[in-house]
CSV table of C-alpha atoms in Angstrom, one decimal:
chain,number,residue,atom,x,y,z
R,798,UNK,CA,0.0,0.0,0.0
R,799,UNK,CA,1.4,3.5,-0.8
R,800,UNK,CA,1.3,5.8,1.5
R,801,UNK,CA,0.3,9.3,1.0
R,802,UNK,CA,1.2,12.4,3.6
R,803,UNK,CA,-2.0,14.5,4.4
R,804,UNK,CA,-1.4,17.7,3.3
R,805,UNK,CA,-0.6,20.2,6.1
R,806,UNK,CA,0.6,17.2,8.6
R,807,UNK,CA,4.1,17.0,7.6
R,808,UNK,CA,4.7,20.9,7.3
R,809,UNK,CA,2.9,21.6,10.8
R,810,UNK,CA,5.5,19.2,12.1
R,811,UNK,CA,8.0,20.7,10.1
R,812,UNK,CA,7.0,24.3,11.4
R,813,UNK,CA,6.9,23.6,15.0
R,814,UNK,CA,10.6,21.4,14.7
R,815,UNK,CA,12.4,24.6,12.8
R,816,UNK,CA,10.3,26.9,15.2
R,817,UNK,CA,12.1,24.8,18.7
R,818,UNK,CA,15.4,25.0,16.5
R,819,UNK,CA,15.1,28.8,16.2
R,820,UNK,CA,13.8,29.1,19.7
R,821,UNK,CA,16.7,27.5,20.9
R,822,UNK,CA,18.9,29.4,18.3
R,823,UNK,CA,17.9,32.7,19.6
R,824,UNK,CA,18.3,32.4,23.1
R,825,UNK,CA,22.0,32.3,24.5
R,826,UNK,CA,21.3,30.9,28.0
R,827,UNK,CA,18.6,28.1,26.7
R,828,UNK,CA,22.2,27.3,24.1
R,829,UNK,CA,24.7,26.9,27.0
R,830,UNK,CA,21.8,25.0,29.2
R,831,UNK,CA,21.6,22.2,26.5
R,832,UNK,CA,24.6,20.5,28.0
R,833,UNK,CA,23.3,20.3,31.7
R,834,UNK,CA,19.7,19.3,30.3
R,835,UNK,CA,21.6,16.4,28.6
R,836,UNK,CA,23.7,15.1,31.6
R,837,UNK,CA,20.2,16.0,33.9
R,838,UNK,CA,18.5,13.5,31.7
R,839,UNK,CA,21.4,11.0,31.3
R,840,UNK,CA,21.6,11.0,35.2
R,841,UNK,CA,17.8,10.3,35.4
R,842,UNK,CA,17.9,8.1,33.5
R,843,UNK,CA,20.6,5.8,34.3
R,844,UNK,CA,19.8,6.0,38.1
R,845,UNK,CA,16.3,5.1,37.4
R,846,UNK,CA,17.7,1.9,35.4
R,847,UNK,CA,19.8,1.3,38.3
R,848,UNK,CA,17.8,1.7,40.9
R,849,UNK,CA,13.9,1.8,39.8
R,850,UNK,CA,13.2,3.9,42.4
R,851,UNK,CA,14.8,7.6,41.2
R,852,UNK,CA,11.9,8.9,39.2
R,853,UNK,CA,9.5,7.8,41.4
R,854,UNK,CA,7.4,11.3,42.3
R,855,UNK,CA,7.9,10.7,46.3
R,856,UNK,CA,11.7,10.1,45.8
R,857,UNK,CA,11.5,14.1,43.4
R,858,UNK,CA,10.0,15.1,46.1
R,859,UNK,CA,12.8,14.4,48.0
R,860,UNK,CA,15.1,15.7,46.4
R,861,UNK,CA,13.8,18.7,45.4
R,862,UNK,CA,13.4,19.2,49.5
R,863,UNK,CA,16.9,18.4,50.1
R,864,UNK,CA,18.4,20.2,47.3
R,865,UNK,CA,17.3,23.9,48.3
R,866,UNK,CA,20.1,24.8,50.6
R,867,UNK,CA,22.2,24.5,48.4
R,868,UNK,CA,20.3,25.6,45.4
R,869,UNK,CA,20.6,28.9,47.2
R,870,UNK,CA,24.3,29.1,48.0
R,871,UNK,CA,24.8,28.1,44.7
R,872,UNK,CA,22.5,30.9,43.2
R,873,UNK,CA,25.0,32.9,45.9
R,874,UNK,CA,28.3,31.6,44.2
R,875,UNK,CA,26.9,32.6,40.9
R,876,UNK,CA,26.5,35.8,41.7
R,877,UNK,CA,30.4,36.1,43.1
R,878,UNK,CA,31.5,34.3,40.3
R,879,UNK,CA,29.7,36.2,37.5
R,880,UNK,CA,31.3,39.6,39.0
R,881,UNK,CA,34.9,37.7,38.9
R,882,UNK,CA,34.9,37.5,43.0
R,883,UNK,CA,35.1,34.1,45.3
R,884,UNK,CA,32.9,34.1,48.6
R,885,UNK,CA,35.0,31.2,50.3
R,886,UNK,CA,32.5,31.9,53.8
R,887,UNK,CA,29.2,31.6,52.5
R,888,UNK,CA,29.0,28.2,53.9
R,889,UNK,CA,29.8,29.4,57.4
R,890,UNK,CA,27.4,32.2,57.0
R,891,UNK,CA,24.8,29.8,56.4
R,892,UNK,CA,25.9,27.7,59.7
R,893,UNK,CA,25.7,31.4,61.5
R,894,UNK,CA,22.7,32.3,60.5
R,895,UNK,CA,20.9,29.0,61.3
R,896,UNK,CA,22.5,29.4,64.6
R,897,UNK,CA,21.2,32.9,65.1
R,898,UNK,CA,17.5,32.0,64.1
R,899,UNK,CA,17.0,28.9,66.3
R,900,UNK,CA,19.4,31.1,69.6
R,901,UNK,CA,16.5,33.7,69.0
R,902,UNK,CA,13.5,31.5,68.6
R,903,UNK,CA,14.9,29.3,71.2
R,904,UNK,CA,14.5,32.8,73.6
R,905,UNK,CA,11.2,33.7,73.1
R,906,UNK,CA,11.1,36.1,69.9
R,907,UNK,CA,8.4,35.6,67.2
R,908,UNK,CA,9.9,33.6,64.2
R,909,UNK,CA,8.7,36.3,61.7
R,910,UNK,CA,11.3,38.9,63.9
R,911,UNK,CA,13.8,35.9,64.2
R,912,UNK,CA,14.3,35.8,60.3
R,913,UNK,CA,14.9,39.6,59.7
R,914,UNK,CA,17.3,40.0,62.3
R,915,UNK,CA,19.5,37.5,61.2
R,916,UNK,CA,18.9,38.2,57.4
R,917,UNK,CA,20.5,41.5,58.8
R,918,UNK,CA,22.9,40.1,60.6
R,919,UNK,CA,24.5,38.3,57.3
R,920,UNK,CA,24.1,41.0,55.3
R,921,UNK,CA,26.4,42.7,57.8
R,922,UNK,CA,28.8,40.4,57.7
R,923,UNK,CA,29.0,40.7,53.6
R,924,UNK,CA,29.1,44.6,54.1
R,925,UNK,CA,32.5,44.2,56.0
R,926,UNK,CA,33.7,41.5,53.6
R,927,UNK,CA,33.1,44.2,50.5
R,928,UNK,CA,34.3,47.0,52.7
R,929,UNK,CA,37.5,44.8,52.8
R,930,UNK,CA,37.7,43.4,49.5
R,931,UNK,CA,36.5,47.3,48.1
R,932,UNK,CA,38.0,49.9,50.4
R,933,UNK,CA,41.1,48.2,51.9
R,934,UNK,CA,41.9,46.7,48.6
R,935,UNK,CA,42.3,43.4,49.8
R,936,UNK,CA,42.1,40.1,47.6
R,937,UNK,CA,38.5,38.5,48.0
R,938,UNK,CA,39.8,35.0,48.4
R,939,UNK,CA,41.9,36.3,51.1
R,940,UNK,CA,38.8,38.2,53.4
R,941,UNK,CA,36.6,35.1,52.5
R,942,UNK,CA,38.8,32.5,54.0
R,943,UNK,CA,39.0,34.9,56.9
R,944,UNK,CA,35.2,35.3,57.0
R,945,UNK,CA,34.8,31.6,56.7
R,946,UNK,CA,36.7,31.2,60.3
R,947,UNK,CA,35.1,34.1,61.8
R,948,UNK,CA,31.9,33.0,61.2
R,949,UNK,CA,32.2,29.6,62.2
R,950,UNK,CA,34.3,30.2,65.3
R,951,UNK,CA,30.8,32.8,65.9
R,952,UNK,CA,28.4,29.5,65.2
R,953,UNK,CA,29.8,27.4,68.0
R,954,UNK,CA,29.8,30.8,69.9
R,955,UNK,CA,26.1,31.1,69.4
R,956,UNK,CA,25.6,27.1,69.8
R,957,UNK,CA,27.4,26.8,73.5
R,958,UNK,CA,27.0,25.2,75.7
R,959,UNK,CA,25.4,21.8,74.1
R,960,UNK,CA,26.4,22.3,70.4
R,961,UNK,CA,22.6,22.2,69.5
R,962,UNK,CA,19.5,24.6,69.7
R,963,UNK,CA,16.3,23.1,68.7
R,964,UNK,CA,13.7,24.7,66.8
R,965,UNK,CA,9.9,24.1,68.2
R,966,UNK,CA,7.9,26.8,65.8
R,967,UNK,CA,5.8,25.1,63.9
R,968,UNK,CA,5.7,27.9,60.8
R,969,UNK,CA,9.8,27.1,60.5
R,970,UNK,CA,10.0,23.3,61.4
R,971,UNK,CA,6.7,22.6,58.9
R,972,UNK,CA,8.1,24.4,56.3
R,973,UNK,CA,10.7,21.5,55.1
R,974,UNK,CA,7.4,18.9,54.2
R,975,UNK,CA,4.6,21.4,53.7
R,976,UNK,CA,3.4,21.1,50.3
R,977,UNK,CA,2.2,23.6,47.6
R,978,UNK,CA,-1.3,23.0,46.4
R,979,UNK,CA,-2.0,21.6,43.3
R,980,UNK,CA,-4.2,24.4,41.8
R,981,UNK,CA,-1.8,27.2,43.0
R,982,UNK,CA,1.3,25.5,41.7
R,983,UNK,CA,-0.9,24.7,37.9
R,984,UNK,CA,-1.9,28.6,38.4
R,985,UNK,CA,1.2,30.1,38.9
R,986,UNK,CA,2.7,28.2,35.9
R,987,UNK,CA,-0.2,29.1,33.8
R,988,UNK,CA,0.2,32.7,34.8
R,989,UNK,CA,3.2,33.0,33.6
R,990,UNK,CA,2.9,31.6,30.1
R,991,UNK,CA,0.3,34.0,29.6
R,992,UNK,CA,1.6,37.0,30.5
R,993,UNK,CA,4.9,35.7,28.6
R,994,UNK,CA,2.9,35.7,25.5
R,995,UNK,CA,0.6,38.7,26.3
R,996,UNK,CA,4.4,40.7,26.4
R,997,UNK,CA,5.5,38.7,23.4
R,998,UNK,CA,2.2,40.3,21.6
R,999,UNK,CA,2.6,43.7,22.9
R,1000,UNK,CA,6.4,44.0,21.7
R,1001,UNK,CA,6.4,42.2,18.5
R,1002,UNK,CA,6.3,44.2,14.9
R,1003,UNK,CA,4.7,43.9,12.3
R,1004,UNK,CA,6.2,42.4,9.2
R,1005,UNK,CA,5.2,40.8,5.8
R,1006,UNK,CA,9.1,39.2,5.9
R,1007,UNK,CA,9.3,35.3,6.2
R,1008,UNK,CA,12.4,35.7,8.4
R,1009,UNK,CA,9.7,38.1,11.1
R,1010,UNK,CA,7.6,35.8,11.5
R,1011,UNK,CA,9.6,32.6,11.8
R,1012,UNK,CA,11.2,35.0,14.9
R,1013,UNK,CA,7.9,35.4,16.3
R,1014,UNK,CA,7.2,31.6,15.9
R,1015,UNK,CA,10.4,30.8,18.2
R,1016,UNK,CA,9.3,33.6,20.6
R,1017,UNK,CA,6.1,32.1,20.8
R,1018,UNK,CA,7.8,28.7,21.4
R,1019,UNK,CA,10.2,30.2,23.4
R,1020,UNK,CA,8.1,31.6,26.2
R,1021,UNK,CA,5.1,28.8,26.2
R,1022,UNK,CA,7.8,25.7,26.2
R,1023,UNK,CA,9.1,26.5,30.0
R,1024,UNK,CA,5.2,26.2,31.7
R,1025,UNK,CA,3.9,23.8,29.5
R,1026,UNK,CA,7.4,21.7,30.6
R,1027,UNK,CA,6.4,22.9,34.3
R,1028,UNK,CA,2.6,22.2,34.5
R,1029,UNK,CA,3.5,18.3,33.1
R,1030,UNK,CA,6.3,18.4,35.9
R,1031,UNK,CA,3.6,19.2,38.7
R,1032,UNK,CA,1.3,17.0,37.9
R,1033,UNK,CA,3.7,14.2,38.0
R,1034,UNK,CA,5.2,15.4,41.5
R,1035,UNK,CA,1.7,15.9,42.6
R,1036,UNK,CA,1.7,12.1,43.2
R,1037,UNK,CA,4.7,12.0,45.3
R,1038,UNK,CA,2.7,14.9,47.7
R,1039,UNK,CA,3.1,18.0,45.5
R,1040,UNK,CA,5.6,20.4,45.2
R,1041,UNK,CA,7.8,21.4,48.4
R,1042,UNK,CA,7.1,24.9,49.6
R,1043,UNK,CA,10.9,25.3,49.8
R,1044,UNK,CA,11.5,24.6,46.1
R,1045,UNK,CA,8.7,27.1,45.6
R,1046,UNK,CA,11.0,29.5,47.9
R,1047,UNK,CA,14.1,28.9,46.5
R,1048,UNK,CA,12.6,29.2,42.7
R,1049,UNK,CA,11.2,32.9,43.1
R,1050,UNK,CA,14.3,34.2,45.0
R,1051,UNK,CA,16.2,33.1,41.7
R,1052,UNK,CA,13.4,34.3,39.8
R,1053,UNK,CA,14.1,38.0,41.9
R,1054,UNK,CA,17.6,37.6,41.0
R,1055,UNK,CA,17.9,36.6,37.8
R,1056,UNK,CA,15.7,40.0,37.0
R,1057,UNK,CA,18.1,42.1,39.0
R,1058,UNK,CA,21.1,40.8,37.2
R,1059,UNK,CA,19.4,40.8,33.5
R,1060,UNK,CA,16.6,43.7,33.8
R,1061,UNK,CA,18.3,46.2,36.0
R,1062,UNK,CA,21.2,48.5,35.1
R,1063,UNK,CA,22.8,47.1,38.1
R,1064,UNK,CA,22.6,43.8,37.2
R,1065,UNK,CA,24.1,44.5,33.7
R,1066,UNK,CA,26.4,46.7,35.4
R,1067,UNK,CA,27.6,43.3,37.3
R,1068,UNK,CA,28.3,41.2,34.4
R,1069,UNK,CA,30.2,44.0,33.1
R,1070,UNK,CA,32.4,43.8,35.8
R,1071,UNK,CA,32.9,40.3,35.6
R,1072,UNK,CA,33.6,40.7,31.9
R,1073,UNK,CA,36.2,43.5,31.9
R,1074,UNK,CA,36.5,46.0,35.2
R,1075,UNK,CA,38.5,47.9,33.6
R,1076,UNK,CA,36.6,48.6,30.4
R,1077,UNK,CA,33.4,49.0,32.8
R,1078,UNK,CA,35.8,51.5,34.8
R,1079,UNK,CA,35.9,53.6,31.8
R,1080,UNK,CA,32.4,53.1,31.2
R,1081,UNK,CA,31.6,54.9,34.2
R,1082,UNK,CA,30.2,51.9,36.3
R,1083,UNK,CA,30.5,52.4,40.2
R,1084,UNK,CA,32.3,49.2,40.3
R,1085,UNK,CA,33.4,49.6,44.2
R,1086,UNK,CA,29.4,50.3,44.9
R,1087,UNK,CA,28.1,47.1,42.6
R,1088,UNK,CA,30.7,44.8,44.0
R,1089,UNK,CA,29.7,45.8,47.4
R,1090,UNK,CA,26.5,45.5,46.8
R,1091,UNK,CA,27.4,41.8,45.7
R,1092,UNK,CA,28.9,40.9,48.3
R,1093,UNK,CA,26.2,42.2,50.8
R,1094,UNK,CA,23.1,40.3,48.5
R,1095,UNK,CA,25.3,36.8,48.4
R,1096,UNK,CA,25.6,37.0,52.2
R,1097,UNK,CA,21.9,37.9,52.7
R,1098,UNK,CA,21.2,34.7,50.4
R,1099,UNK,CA,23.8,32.2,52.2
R,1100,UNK,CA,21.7,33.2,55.7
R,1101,UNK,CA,18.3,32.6,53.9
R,1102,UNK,CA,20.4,29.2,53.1
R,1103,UNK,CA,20.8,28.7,56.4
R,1104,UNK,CA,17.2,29.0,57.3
R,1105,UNK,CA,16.0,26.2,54.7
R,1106,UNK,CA,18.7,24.1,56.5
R,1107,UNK,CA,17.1,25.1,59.8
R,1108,UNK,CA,13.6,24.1,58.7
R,1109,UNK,CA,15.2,20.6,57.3
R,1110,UNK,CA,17.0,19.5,60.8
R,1111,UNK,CA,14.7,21.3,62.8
R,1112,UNK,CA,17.6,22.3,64.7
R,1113,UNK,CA,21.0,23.8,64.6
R,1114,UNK,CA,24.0,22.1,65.1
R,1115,UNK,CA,28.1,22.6,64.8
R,1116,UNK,CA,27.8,20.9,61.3
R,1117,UNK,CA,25.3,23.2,59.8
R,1118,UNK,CA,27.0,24.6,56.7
R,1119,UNK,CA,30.0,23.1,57.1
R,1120,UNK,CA,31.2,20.0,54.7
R,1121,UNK,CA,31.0,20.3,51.2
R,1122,UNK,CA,27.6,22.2,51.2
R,1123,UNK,CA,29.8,25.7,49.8
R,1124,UNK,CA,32.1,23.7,47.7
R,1125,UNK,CA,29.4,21.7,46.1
R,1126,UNK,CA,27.8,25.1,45.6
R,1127,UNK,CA,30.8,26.8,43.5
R,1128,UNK,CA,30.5,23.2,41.5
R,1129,UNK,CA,26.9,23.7,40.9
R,1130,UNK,CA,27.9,27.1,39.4
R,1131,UNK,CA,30.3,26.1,37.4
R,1132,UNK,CA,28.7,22.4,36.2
R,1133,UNK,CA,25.2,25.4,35.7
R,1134,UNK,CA,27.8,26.9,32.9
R,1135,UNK,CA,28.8,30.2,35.0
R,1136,UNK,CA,32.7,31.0,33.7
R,1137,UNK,CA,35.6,30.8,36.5
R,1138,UNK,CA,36.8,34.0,34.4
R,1139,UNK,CA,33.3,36.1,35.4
R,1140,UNK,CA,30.8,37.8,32.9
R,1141,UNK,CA,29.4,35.1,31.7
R,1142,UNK,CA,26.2,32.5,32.8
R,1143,UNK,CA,23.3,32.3,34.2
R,1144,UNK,CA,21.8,31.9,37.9
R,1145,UNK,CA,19.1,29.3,36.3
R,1146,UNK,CA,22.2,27.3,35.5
R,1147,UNK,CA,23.4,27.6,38.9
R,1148,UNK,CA,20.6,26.1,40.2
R,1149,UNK,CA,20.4,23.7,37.5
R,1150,UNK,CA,23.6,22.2,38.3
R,1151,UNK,CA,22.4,22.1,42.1
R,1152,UNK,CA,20.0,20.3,41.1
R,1153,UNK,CA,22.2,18.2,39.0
R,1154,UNK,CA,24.8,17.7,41.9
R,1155,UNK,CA,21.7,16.6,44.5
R,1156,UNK,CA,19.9,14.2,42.2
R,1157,UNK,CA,23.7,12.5,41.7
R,1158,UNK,CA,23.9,12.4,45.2
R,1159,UNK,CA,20.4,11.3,45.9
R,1160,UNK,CA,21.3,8.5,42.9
R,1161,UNK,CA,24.3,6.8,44.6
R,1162,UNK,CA,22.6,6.8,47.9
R,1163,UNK,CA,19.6,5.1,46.4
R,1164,UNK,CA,22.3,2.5,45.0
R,1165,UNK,CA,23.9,2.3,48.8
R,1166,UNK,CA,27.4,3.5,47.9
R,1167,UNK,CA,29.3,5.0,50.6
R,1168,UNK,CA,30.0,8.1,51.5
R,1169,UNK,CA,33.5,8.3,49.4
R,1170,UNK,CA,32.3,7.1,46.1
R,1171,UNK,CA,29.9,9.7,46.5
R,1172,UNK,CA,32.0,12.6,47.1
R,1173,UNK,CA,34.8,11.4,44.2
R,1174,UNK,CA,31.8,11.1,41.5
R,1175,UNK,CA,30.4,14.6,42.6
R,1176,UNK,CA,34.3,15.6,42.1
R,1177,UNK,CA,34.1,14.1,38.6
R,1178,UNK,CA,31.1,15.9,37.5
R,1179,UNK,CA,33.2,19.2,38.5
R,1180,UNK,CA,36.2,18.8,36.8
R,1181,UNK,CA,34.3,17.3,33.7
R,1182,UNK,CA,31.8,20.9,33.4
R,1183,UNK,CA,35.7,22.3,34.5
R,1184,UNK,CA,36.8,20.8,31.1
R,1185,UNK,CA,33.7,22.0,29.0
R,1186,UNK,CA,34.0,25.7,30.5
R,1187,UNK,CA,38.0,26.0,29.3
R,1188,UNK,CA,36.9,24.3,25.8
R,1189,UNK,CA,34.3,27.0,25.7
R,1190,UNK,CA,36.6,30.0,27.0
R,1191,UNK,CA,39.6,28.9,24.0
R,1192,UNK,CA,36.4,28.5,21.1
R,1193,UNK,CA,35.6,32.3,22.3
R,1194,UNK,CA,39.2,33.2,22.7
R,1195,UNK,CA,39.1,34.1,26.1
R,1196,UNK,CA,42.0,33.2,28.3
């Protein structure tokens, strides 16, 4: 029997395939993501082959849960890292800060008041880091090494004389397995595909060119693939108890930031930094002022940090923060597609790669590994998106 195509069937397919290629063709940061989507899915994937149990929805909820700490230090690092600066304490800020909040609610004060004071009190603590790093002149490497002492030797200050502060408010402790609902997780997605097309229509223009409107095409694919991609993803977690309030959290602080950085003249201001400080020098950037600035906001996120780790343990401890949470964070950064060299990346890859990072974690514990083969395969995944970040840097002929 022959065959025949219905007309229309094979050039709708055709138009929505070279509408995703020219979607994906105009949007830089969707280009360098490609690489991390691929070893997100191959790690899927494989675990779930290995283990049947990765891509269940109650183990995704999991890790999503565990993941958010440092989802945030890593959306911290990328900041640091994007304006050509290291932030070696952000881990101990995180410790401090969970140590401050559970010492406060521990003596009485309302949680709501027990958050701001120590979101203050780590933003402090990143003012006199810049004020160091800006005004003394002094290498950032060099104040955050010092700042990562400091602040721990000020944890187990905080934590005498037991080591340990529990946390018994309900509104922090719940937070960690408290669940968004369905409808509002399906709404918000919705939401935003609609207003992303409502500004797609509002800025397009008018043209009788074929070239226009296969552009608008990829637009239009462009901004309605991320929440039809997100609604399918809530529905399926919705069977493993819905989507964590703290991946909700953690998702519109980078949603805040990633606006600052890309929408705001500070934010461009930043990456400009990052790229060349001396060309944004002569530009007339305020460098001291926007690096400041960075170092205050990363320190601010590293003690939010440490409150999703307080609402996970329900408790503070000498370990909080320590470990490998800040070094698995600059790897998140880097494996996310930030460049070591500044100016270039985005804070979605960031917490992509965090993502990335927990679910090869969450993987090998599923499979019972111990504790080292874990650590040396997370090490891998570093110096293998280390590799891909210098191939890239000598295609663009950056040093």
């Amino acid at each position: 029997m022959i065959m025949m195509d219905l007309p229309g069937r094979g050039a709708r397919g055709a138009t929505f395939s070279s509408s995703l290629g020219a979607a994906l063709r105009r949007s830089r940061n969707m280009r360098q993501l490609l690489p991390l989507v691929a070893a997100l899915l191959i790690t899927a994937v494989t675990f779930e082959s290995l283990s049947g149990l990765f891509l269940s929805p109650g183990n995704l909820v999991n890790l999503l849960t565990e993941t958010s700490p440092l989802a945030l230090v890593a959306v911290a690092s990328c900041i640091m890292i994007l304006m050509g600066e290291i932030d070696l304490s952000l881990g101990s800020v995180a410790g401090l800060g969970a140590a401050i909040a559970a010492s406060l609610m521990a003596s009485g004060m309302p949680w709501f008041a027990a958050i701001l004071v120590t979101l203050v009190a780590c933003g402090f603590v990143g003012m006199i880091q810049g004020a160091l790093v800006v005004v003394a002149g002094v290498r950032s490497f060099v104040v955050t090494l010092a700042g990562f002492l400091v602040c721990y030797g000020l944890q187990q200050r905080v934590l005498q004389p037991s080591g340990y502060i529990a946390v018994d408010s309900p509104i922090v402790t719940d937070l960690a397995i408290l669940r968004i609902p369905l409808w509002l997780s399906i709404g918000v997605a919705t939401t935003v595909g609609i207003l992303g097309v409502l500004a797609t229509l509002l800025t397009r223009q008018p043209s009788e060119s074929g070239a226009n409107r296969g552009n608008e095409k990829a637009r239009f694919v462009q901004v309605l693939l991320p929440p039809i991609l997100a609604v399918s993803v809530i529905l399926y977690l919705d069977a493993g108890g819905g989507v964590p309030a703290l991946t909700g959290i953690v998702l519109l602080i980078t949603g805040i930031v990633w606006y600052l950085l890309n929408k705001t003249s500070s934010g461009r201001h930043l990456y400009a930094i990052g790229g060349n400080v001396l060309a944004a020098q002569e530009c007339g950037v305020r460098v001291g002022l926007i690096r400041w600035g960075g170092f205050v906001a990363t320190s601010v996120l590293a003690g939010l940090a440490g409150l999703s780790l307080l609402a996970y343990t329900s408790g503070a401890d000498n370990t909080t923060g320590t470990g490998t949470l800040l070094l698995a964070a600059i790897g998140a950064a880097v494996v996310g597609g930030i460049s070591l060299s500044g100016g270039r990346g985005s804070v979605w890859g960031g917490l992509a790669g965090a993502l990335l990072l927990g679910g090869v974690q969450n993987g090998l514990n599923l499979l019972n590994l111990s504790s080292d083969m874990v650590y040396v395969v997370e090490g891998g995944v570093v110096v293998g998106a280390l590799l891909i970040d210098a191939a890239i840097r000598r295609g663009m002929g950056r040093p």
